[in-house]
Amino acid sequence: MSYQLRNGAHGYGIVTKVLHWTVFVAMAAQFAVGYLLDADDSGRGRGRGRGRSGDPGRGRGRGGEDGYDPIGDDMLLTVHVVLGATVLLLGAARLAWRLATPLPPWAPALTPRERRLAHGTETVLYAATFAIPLTGIALVLSGDDLLVAHIGAHIAFFAALALHVGLVLKHQLLNRDGLLRRMV
């Protein structure tokens, strides 16, 4: 098997594949840690920036009187913030690579409608790669005011991801045309 760095008539290059799956793993870790933050039932306010009493919490948002401390005692929140910054950097690298190297030809098995769907979901997934961590950082800096934007970015991401994975699974399981091999 010959590995090509750049995309071309042969399909996706190794750099595109590595960036695709690295962003995927970083986003999955980011969501896992983020949902662990929300699952904290201690009343300390890690998940939403407010404790049970309604007073500011210690986590996201302004986090009480001291604000967010990246070296503070809330390691889970720090990991979440670091992962968010990592997703931003990986997303920027992936987008730069995407703009610098042409895409391979469409898979012949994709219908024109599926091609439009693939392009649309790719656009939303790229946007969400930036919107989710940026709204998260804004949430840490400004408080709960931007929670709706952060959650909205999550919803858009998961809707596009479901369509993206659904299209791949349709071709992998029903059509059995090997579409998944293009990106692995």
JSON list of C-alpha atoms in Angstrom, two decimals:
[
{"chain": "A", "resi": 1, "resn": "MET", "atom": "CA", "xyz": [0.00, 0.00, 0.00]},
{"chain": "A", "resi": 2, "resn": "SER", "atom": "CA", "xyz": [1.43, 3.33, -1.03]},
{"chain": "A", "resi": 3, "resn": "TYR", "atom": "CA", "xyz": [0.83, 6.32, 1.25]},
{"chain": "A", "resi": 4, "resn": "GLN", "atom": "CA", "xyz": [0.36, 9.65, -0.47]},
{"chain": "A", "resi": 5, "resn": "LEU", "atom": "CA", "xyz": [0.75, 12.79, 1.65]},
{"chain": "A", "resi": 6, "resn": "ARG", "atom": "CA", "xyz": [-1.63, 14.94, -0.40]},
{"chain": "A", "resi": 7, "resn": "ASN", "atom": "CA", "xyz": [-5.13, 14.30, -1.66]},
{"chain": "A", "resi": 8, "resn": "GLY", "atom": "CA", "xyz": [-5.41, 13.35, -5.29]},
{"chain": "A", "resi": 9, "resn": "ALA", "atom": "CA", "xyz": [-7.03, 11.01, -7.79]},
{"chain": "A", "resi": 10, "resn": "HIS", "atom": "CA", "xyz": [-5.99, 8.12, -5.51]},
{"chain": "A", "resi": 11, "resn": "GLY", "atom": "CA", "xyz": [-8.19, 9.50, -2.69]},
{"chain": "A", "resi": 12, "resn": "TYR", "atom": "CA", "xyz": [-7.49, 11.27, 0.57]},
{"chain": "A", "resi": 13, "resn": "GLY", "atom": "CA", "xyz": [-3.86, 11.69, 1.53]},
{"chain": "A", "resi": 14, "resn": "ILE", "atom": "CA", "xyz": [-2.36, 10.59, 4.83]},
{"chain": "A", "resi": 15, "resn": "VAL", "atom": "CA", "xyz": [-2.19, 14.16, 6.19]},
{"chain": "A", "resi": 16, "resn": "THR", "atom": "CA", "xyz": [-5.92, 14.68, 5.61]},
{"chain": "A", "resi": 17, "resn": "LYS", "atom": "CA", "xyz": [-6.71, 11.34, 7.23]},
{"chain": "A", "resi": 18, "resn": "VAL", "atom": "CA", "xyz": [-4.52, 11.98, 10.28]},
{"chain": "A", "resi": 19, "resn": "LEU", "atom": "CA", "xyz": [-5.97, 15.46, 10.77]},
{"chain": "A", "resi": 20, "resn": "HIS", "atom": "CA", "xyz": [-9.54, 14.17, 10.33]},
{"chain": "A", "resi": 21, "resn": "TRP", "atom": "CA", "xyz": [-9.18, 11.43, 12.95]},
{"chain": "A", "resi": 22, "resn": "THR", "atom": "CA", "xyz": [-7.09, 13.54, 15.34]},
{"chain": "A", "resi": 23, "resn": "VAL", "atom": "CA", "xyz": [-9.79, 16.23, 15.36]},
{"chain": "A", "resi": 24, "resn": "PHE", "atom": "CA", "xyz": [-12.37, 13.49, 15.90]},
{"chain": "A", "resi": 25, "resn": "VAL", "atom": "CA", "xyz": [-10.50, 12.05, 18.91]},
{"chain": "A", "resi": 26, "resn": "ALA", "atom": "CA", "xyz": [-9.87, 15.52, 20.40]},
{"chain": "A", "resi": 27, "resn": "MET", "atom": "CA", "xyz": [-13.55, 16.47, 20.01]},
{"chain": "A", "resi": 28, "resn": "ALA", "atom": "CA", "xyz": [-14.68, 13.17, 21.55]},
{"chain": "A", "resi": 29, "resn": "ALA", "atom": "CA", "xyz": [-12.37, 13.73, 24.52]},
{"chain": "A", "resi": 30, "resn": "GLN", "atom": "CA", "xyz": [-13.55, 17.33, 24.78]},
{"chain": "A", "resi": 31, "resn": "PHE", "atom": "CA", "xyz": [-17.20, 16.27, 24.92]},
{"chain": "A", "resi": 32, "resn": "ALA", "atom": "CA", "xyz": [-16.48, 13.48, 27.42]},
{"chain": "A", "resi": 33, "resn": "VAL", "atom": "CA", "xyz": [-14.70, 15.84, 29.80]},
{"chain": "A", "resi": 34, "resn": "GLY", "atom": "CA", "xyz": [-17.32, 18.55, 29.29]},
{"chain": "A", "resi": 35, "resn": "TYR", "atom": "CA", "xyz": [-20.16, 16.19, 30.12]},
{"chain": "A", "resi": 36, "resn": "LEU", "atom": "CA", "xyz": [-18.24, 14.94, 33.16]},
{"chain": "A", "resi": 37, "resn": "LEU", "atom": "CA", "xyz": [-18.14, 18.56, 34.30]},
{"chain": "A", "resi": 38, "resn": "ASP", "atom": "CA", "xyz": [-21.90, 18.83, 33.92]},
{"chain": "A", "resi": 39, "resn": "ALA", "atom": "CA", "xyz": [-22.40, 15.53, 35.74]},
{"chain": "A", "resi": 40, "resn": "ASP", "atom": "CA", "xyz": [-20.75, 16.90, 38.89]},
{"chain": "A", "resi": 41, "resn": "ASP", "atom": "CA", "xyz": [-23.52, 16.91, 41.47]},
{"chain": "A", "resi": 42, "resn": "SER", "atom": "CA", "xyz": [-21.56, 18.48, 44.30]},
{"chain": "A", "resi": 43, "resn": "GLY", "atom": "CA", "xyz": [-23.29, 21.85, 44.09]},
{"chain": "A", "resi": 44, "resn": "ARG", "atom": "CA", "xyz": [-19.97, 23.59, 43.47]},
{"chain": "A", "resi": 45, "resn": "GLY", "atom": "CA", "xyz": [-21.17, 24.95, 40.15]},
{"chain": "A", "resi": 46, "resn": "ARG", "atom": "CA", "xyz": [-18.54, 23.32, 37.94]},
{"chain": "A", "resi": 47, "resn": "GLY", "atom": "CA", "xyz": [-20.93, 22.58, 35.13]},
{"chain": "A", "resi": 48, "resn": "ARG", "atom": "CA", "xyz": [-22.87, 25.80, 34.70]},
{"chain": "A", "resi": 49, "resn": "GLY", "atom": "CA", "xyz": [-21.06, 28.41, 36.74]},
{"chain": "A", "resi": 50, "resn": "ARG", "atom": "CA", "xyz": [-23.64, 28.41, 39.56]},
{"chain": "A", "resi": 51, "resn": "GLY", "atom": "CA", "xyz": [-23.96, 26.40, 42.75]},
{"chain": "A", "resi": 52, "resn": "ARG", "atom": "CA", "xyz": [-27.20, 25.05, 44.19]},
{"chain": "A", "resi": 53, "resn": "SER", "atom": "CA", "xyz": [-27.86, 28.27, 46.09]},
{"chain": "A", "resi": 54, "resn": "GLY", "atom": "CA", "xyz": [-27.79, 30.31, 42.89]},
{"chain": "A", "resi": 55, "resn": "ASP", "atom": "CA", "xyz": [-24.52, 31.95, 43.86]},
{"chain": "A", "resi": 56, "resn": "PRO", "atom": "CA", "xyz": [-21.68, 31.92, 41.36]},
{"chain": "A", "resi": 57, "resn": "GLY", "atom": "CA", "xyz": [-19.83, 28.63, 41.34]},
{"chain": "A", "resi": 58, "resn": "ARG", "atom": "CA", "xyz": [-16.14, 27.90, 41.03]},
{"chain": "A", "resi": 59, "resn": "GLY", "atom": "CA", "xyz": [-16.06, 26.55, 37.51]},
{"chain": "A", "resi": 60, "resn": "ARG", "atom": "CA", "xyz": [-17.14, 27.87, 34.18]},
{"chain": "A", "resi": 61, "resn": "GLY", "atom": "CA", "xyz": [-18.12, 31.47, 33.87]},
{"chain": "A", "resi": 62, "resn": "ARG", "atom": "CA", "xyz": [-16.77, 34.02, 36.26]},
{"chain": "A", "resi": 63, "resn": "GLY", "atom": "CA", "xyz": [-16.40, 31.24, 38.79]},
{"chain": "A", "resi": 64, "resn": "GLY", "atom": "CA", "xyz": [-16.99, 33.16, 41.99]},
{"chain": "A", "resi": 65, "resn": "GLU", "atom": "CA", "xyz": [-14.90, 36.03, 43.20]},
{"chain": "A", "resi": 66, "resn": "ASP", "atom": "CA", "xyz": [-11.55, 34.74, 41.98]},
{"chain": "A", "resi": 67, "resn": "GLY", "atom": "CA", "xyz": [-12.47, 33.92, 38.39]},
{"chain": "A", "resi": 68, "resn": "TYR", "atom": "CA", "xyz": [-11.23, 30.92, 36.42]},
{"chain": "A", "resi": 69, "resn": "ASP", "atom": "CA", "xyz": [-7.74, 29.80, 37.38]},
{"chain": "A", "resi": 70, "resn": "PRO", "atom": "CA", "xyz": [-6.20, 27.46, 34.77]},
{"chain": "A", "resi": 71, "resn": "ILE", "atom": "CA", "xyz": [-3.71, 26.21, 37.36]},
{"chain": "A", "resi": 72, "resn": "GLY", "atom": "CA", "xyz": [-6.38, 25.99, 40.07]},
{"chain": "A", "resi": 73, "resn": "ASP", "atom": "CA", "xyz": [-7.70, 22.97, 41.90]},
{"chain": "A", "resi": 74, "resn": "ASP", "atom": "CA", "xyz": [-10.34, 22.11, 39.28]},
{"chain": "A", "resi": 75, "resn": "MET", "atom": "CA", "xyz": [-8.23, 19.78, 37.12]},
{"chain": "A", "resi": 76, "resn": "LEU", "atom": "CA", "xyz": [-11.21, 18.55, 35.08]},
{"chain": "A", "resi": 77, "resn": "LEU", "atom": "CA", "xyz": [-12.10, 22.08, 34.02]},
{"chain": "A", "resi": 78, "resn": "THR", "atom": "CA", "xyz": [-8.46, 22.79, 33.17]},
{"chain": "A", "resi": 79, "resn": "VAL", "atom": "CA", "xyz": [-8.31, 19.64, 31.02]},
{"chain": "A", "resi": 80, "resn": "HIS", "atom": "CA", "xyz": [-11.52, 20.76, 29.30]},
{"chain": "A", "resi": 81, "resn": "VAL", "atom": "CA", "xyz": [-10.09, 24.20, 28.53]},
{"chain": "A", "resi": 82, "resn": "VAL", "atom": "CA", "xyz": [-6.79, 22.74, 27.27]},
{"chain": "A", "resi": 83, "resn": "LEU", "atom": "CA", "xyz": [-8.68, 20.29, 25.05]},
{"chain": "A", "resi": 84, "resn": "GLY", "atom": "CA", "xyz": [-10.74, 23.18, 23.69]},
{"chain": "A", "resi": 85, "resn": "ALA", "atom": "CA", "xyz": [-7.57, 25.06, 22.76]},
{"chain": "A", "resi": 86, "resn": "THR", "atom": "CA", "xyz": [-6.21, 21.87, 21.19]},
{"chain": "A", "resi": 87, "resn": "VAL", "atom": "CA", "xyz": [-9.36, 21.44, 19.10]},
{"chain": "A", "resi": 88, "resn": "LEU", "atom": "CA", "xyz": [-9.00, 25.03, 17.89]},
{"chain": "A", "resi": 89, "resn": "LEU", "atom": "CA", "xyz": [-5.38, 24.48, 16.86]},
{"chain": "A", "resi": 90, "resn": "LEU", "atom": "CA", "xyz": [-6.13, 21.16, 15.17]},
{"chain": "A", "resi": 91, "resn": "GLY", "atom": "CA", "xyz": [-9.16, 22.69, 13.43]},
{"chain": "A", "resi": 92, "resn": "ALA", "atom": "CA", "xyz": [-7.03, 25.55, 12.12]},
{"chain": "A", "resi": 93, "resn": "ALA", "atom": "CA", "xyz": [-4.40, 23.09, 10.88]},
{"chain": "A", "resi": 94, "resn": "ARG", "atom": "CA", "xyz": [-7.06, 20.94, 9.24]},
{"chain": "A", "resi": 95, "resn": "LEU", "atom": "CA", "xyz": [-8.72, 23.91, 7.55]},
{"chain": "A", "resi": 96, "resn": "ALA", "atom": "CA", "xyz": [-5.36, 25.26, 6.33]},
{"chain": "A", "resi": 97, "resn": "TRP", "atom": "CA", "xyz": [-4.52, 21.83, 4.90]},
{"chain": "A", "resi": 98, "resn": "ARG", "atom": "CA", "xyz": [-7.99, 21.57, 3.34]},
{"chain": "A", "resi": 99, "resn": "LEU", "atom": "CA", "xyz": [-7.46, 24.92, 1.59]},
{"chain": "A", "resi": 100, "resn": "ALA", "atom": "CA", "xyz": [-3.91, 24.03, 0.50]},
{"chain": "A", "resi": 101, "resn": "THR", "atom": "CA", "xyz": [-4.62, 20.66, -1.07]},
{"chain": "A", "resi": 102, "resn": "PRO", "atom": "CA", "xyz": [-7.44, 19.86, -3.48]},
{"chain": "A", "resi": 103, "resn": "LEU", "atom": "CA", "xyz": [-10.05, 17.33, -2.55]},
{"chain": "A", "resi": 104, "resn": "PRO", "atom": "CA", "xyz": [-10.00, 13.98, -4.31]},
{"chain": "A", "resi": 105, "resn": "PRO", "atom": "CA", "xyz": [-12.75, 13.31, -6.84]},
{"chain": "A", "resi": 106, "resn": "TRP", "atom": "CA", "xyz": [-16.13, 12.43, -5.39]},
{"chain": "A", "resi": 107, "resn": "ALA", "atom": "CA", "xyz": [-16.66, 8.76, -4.63]},
{"chain": "A", "resi": 108, "resn": "PRO", "atom": "CA", "xyz": [-18.48, 7.36, -7.66]},
{"chain": "A", "resi": 109, "resn": "ALA", "atom": "CA", "xyz": [-21.08, 5.70, -5.43]},
{"chain": "A", "resi": 110, "resn": "LEU", "atom": "CA", "xyz": [-22.37, 9.04, -4.11]},
{"chain": "A", "resi": 111, "resn": "THR", "atom": "CA", "xyz": [-25.49, 10.41, -5.76]},
{"chain": "A", "resi": 112, "resn": "PRO", "atom": "CA", "xyz": [-25.72, 14.16, -6.49]},
{"chain": "A", "resi": 113, "resn": "ARG", "atom": "CA", "xyz": [-28.04, 14.52, -3.47]},
{"chain": "A", "resi": 114, "resn": "GLU", "atom": "CA", "xyz": [-25.56, 12.66, -1.22]},
{"chain": "A", "resi": 115, "resn": "ARG", "atom": "CA", "xyz": [-22.75, 14.88, -2.48]},
{"chain": "A", "resi": 116, "resn": "ARG", "atom": "CA", "xyz": [-24.72, 17.99, -1.46]},
{"chain": "A", "resi": 117, "resn": "LEU", "atom": "CA", "xyz": [-25.40, 16.38, 1.92]},
{"chain": "A", "resi": 118, "resn": "ALA", "atom": "CA", "xyz": [-21.72, 15.49, 2.37]},
{"chain": "A", "resi": 119, "resn": "HIS", "atom": "CA", "xyz": [-20.65, 19.03, 1.47]},
{"chain": "A", "resi": 120, "resn": "GLY", "atom": "CA", "xyz": [-23.23, 20.59, 3.81]},
{"chain": "A", "resi": 121, "resn": "THR", "atom": "CA", "xyz": [-22.32, 18.39, 6.75]},
{"chain": "A", "resi": 122, "resn": "GLU", "atom": "CA", "xyz": [-18.62, 19.05, 6.16]},
{"chain": "A", "resi": 123, "resn": "THR", "atom": "CA", "xyz": [-19.28, 22.80, 6.27]},
{"chain": "A", "resi": 124, "resn": "VAL", "atom": "CA", "xyz": [-21.25, 22.55, 9.53]},
{"chain": "A", "resi": 125, "resn": "LEU", "atom": "CA", "xyz": [-18.66, 20.24, 11.11]},
{"chain": "A", "resi": 126, "resn": "TYR", "atom": "CA", "xyz": [-15.84, 22.64, 10.22]},
{"chain": "A", "resi": 127, "resn": "ALA", "atom": "CA", "xyz": [-17.81, 25.58, 11.63]},
{"chain": "A", "resi": 128, "resn": "ALA", "atom": "CA", "xyz": [-18.60, 23.65, 14.82]},
{"chain": "A", "resi": 129, "resn": "THR", "atom": "CA", "xyz": [-14.93, 22.72, 15.22]},
{"chain": "A", "resi": 130, "resn": "PHE", "atom": "CA", "xyz": [-14.37, 26.43, 15.81]},
{"chain": "A", "resi": 131, "resn": "ALA", "atom": "CA", "xyz": [-17.72, 27.49, 17.29]},
{"chain": "A", "resi": 132, "resn": "ILE", "atom": "CA", "xyz": [-17.78, 24.98, 20.12]},
{"chain": "A", "resi": 133, "resn": "PRO", "atom": "CA", "xyz": [-14.38, 25.83, 21.65]},
{"chain": "A", "resi": 134, "resn": "LEU", "atom": "CA", "xyz": [-14.72, 29.56, 20.94]},
{"chain": "A", "resi": 135, "resn": "THR", "atom": "CA", "xyz": [-18.12, 29.77, 22.64]},
{"chain": "A", "resi": 136, "resn": "GLY", "atom": "CA", "xyz": [-16.69, 27.65, 25.46]},
{"chain": "A", "resi": 137, "resn": "ILE", "atom": "CA", "xyz": [-13.79, 30.05, 25.95]},
{"chain": "A", "resi": 138, "resn": "ALA", "atom": "CA", "xyz": [-16.20, 32.97, 25.84]},
{"chain": "A", "resi": 139, "resn": "LEU", "atom": "CA", "xyz": [-18.34, 31.17, 28.40]},
{"chain": "A", "resi": 140, "resn": "VAL", "atom": "CA", "xyz": [-15.36, 30.78, 30.75]},
{"chain": "A", "resi": 141, "resn": "LEU", "atom": "CA", "xyz": [-14.49, 34.46, 30.37]},
{"chain": "A", "resi": 142, "resn": "SER", "atom": "CA", "xyz": [-17.95, 36.02, 30.53]},
{"chain": "A", "resi": 143, "resn": "GLY", "atom": "CA", "xyz": [-20.25, 33.73, 32.46]},
{"chain": "A", "resi": 144, "resn": "ASP", "atom": "CA", "xyz": [-23.48, 31.98, 31.66]},
{"chain": "A", "resi": 145, "resn": "ASP", "atom": "CA", "xyz": [-24.63, 34.64, 29.18]},
{"chain": "A", "resi": 146, "resn": "LEU", "atom": "CA", "xyz": [-23.21, 32.62, 26.27]},
{"chain": "A", "resi": 147, "resn": "LEU", "atom": "CA", "xyz": [-24.42, 29.20, 27.39]},
{"chain": "A", "resi": 148, "resn": "VAL", "atom": "CA", "xyz": [-27.17, 29.18, 24.75]},
{"chain": "A", "resi": 149, "resn": "ALA", "atom": "CA", "xyz": [-24.61, 29.79, 21.97]},
{"chain": "A", "resi": 150, "resn": "HIS", "atom": "CA", "xyz": [-22.37, 27.01, 23.31]},
{"chain": "A", "resi": 151, "resn": "ILE", "atom": "CA", "xyz": [-25.25, 24.54, 23.51]},
{"chain": "A", "resi": 152, "resn": "GLY", "atom": "CA", "xyz": [-26.50, 25.63, 20.07]},
{"chain": "A", "resi": 153, "resn": "ALA", "atom": "CA", "xyz": [-23.06, 24.87, 18.60]},
{"chain": "A", "resi": 154, "resn": "HIS", "atom": "CA", "xyz": [-23.25, 21.42, 20.23]},
{"chain": "A", "resi": 155, "resn": "ILE", "atom": "CA", "xyz": [-26.67, 20.76, 18.71]},
{"chain": "A", "resi": 156, "resn": "ALA", "atom": "CA", "xyz": [-25.53, 21.81, 15.22]},
{"chain": "A", "resi": 157, "resn": "PHE", "atom": "CA", "xyz": [-22.43, 19.64, 15.58]},
{"chain": "A", "resi": 158, "resn": "PHE", "atom": "CA", "xyz": [-24.35, 16.54, 16.66]},
{"chain": "A", "resi": 159, "resn": "ALA", "atom": "CA", "xyz": [-26.98, 16.98, 13.94]},
{"chain": "A", "resi": 160, "resn": "ALA", "atom": "CA", "xyz": [-24.29, 17.28, 11.24]},
{"chain": "A", "resi": 161, "resn": "LEU", "atom": "CA", "xyz": [-22.31, 14.41, 12.76]},
{"chain": "A", "resi": 162, "resn": "ALA", "atom": "CA", "xyz": [-25.39, 12.16, 12.72]},
{"chain": "A", "resi": 163, "resn": "LEU", "atom": "CA", "xyz": [-25.96, 12.92, 9.02]},
{"chain": "A", "resi": 164, "resn": "HIS", "atom": "CA", "xyz": [-22.26, 12.45, 8.23]},
{"chain": "A", "resi": 165, "resn": "VAL", "atom": "CA", "xyz": [-22.00, 9.11, 10.03]},
{"chain": "A", "resi": 166, "resn": "GLY", "atom": "CA", "xyz": [-25.40, 8.03, 8.67]},
{"chain": "A", "resi": 167, "resn": "LEU", "atom": "CA", "xyz": [-24.26, 8.61, 5.10]},
{"chain": "A", "resi": 168, "resn": "VAL", "atom": "CA", "xyz": [-21.06, 6.65, 5.67]},
{"chain": "A", "resi": 169, "resn": "LEU", "atom": "CA", "xyz": [-22.92, 3.80, 7.37]},
{"chain": "A", "resi": 170, "resn": "LYS", "atom": "CA", "xyz": [-25.48, 3.66, 4.55]},
{"chain": "A", "resi": 171, "resn": "HIS", "atom": "CA", "xyz": [-22.68, 3.17, 2.06]},
{"chain": "A", "resi": 172, "resn": "GLN", "atom": "CA", "xyz": [-20.71, 0.82, 4.30]},
{"chain": "A", "resi": 173, "resn": "LEU", "atom": "CA", "xyz": [-23.54, -1.43, 5.46]},
{"chain": "A", "resi": 174, "resn": "LEU", "atom": "CA", "xyz": [-26.25, -1.17, 2.80]},
{"chain": "A", "resi": 175, "resn": "ASN", "atom": "CA", "xyz": [-24.49, -0.28, -0.43]},
{"chain": "A", "resi": 176, "resn": "ARG", "atom": "CA", "xyz": [-21.27, -2.10, 0.59]},
{"chain": "A", "resi": 177, "resn": "ASP", "atom": "CA", "xyz": [-19.25, 0.11, -1.75]},
{"chain": "A", "resi": 178, "resn": "GLY", "atom": "CA", "xyz": [-16.28, 0.72, 0.56]},
{"chain": "A", "resi": 179, "resn": "LEU", "atom": "CA", "xyz": [-16.85, 4.46, 1.03]},
{"chain": "A", "resi": 180, "resn": "LEU", "atom": "CA", "xyz": [-15.31, 4.33, 4.52]},
{"chain": "A", "resi": 181, "resn": "ARG", "atom": "CA", "xyz": [-11.99, 3.10, 3.14]},
{"chain": "A", "resi": 182, "resn": "ARG", "atom": "CA", "xyz": [-11.45, 6.53, 1.58]},
{"chain": "A", "resi": 183, "resn": "MET", "atom": "CA", "xyz": [-10.85, 8.04, 5.05]},
{"chain": "A", "resi": 184, "resn": "VAL", "atom": "CA", "xyz": [-9.18, 5.22, 6.96]}
]
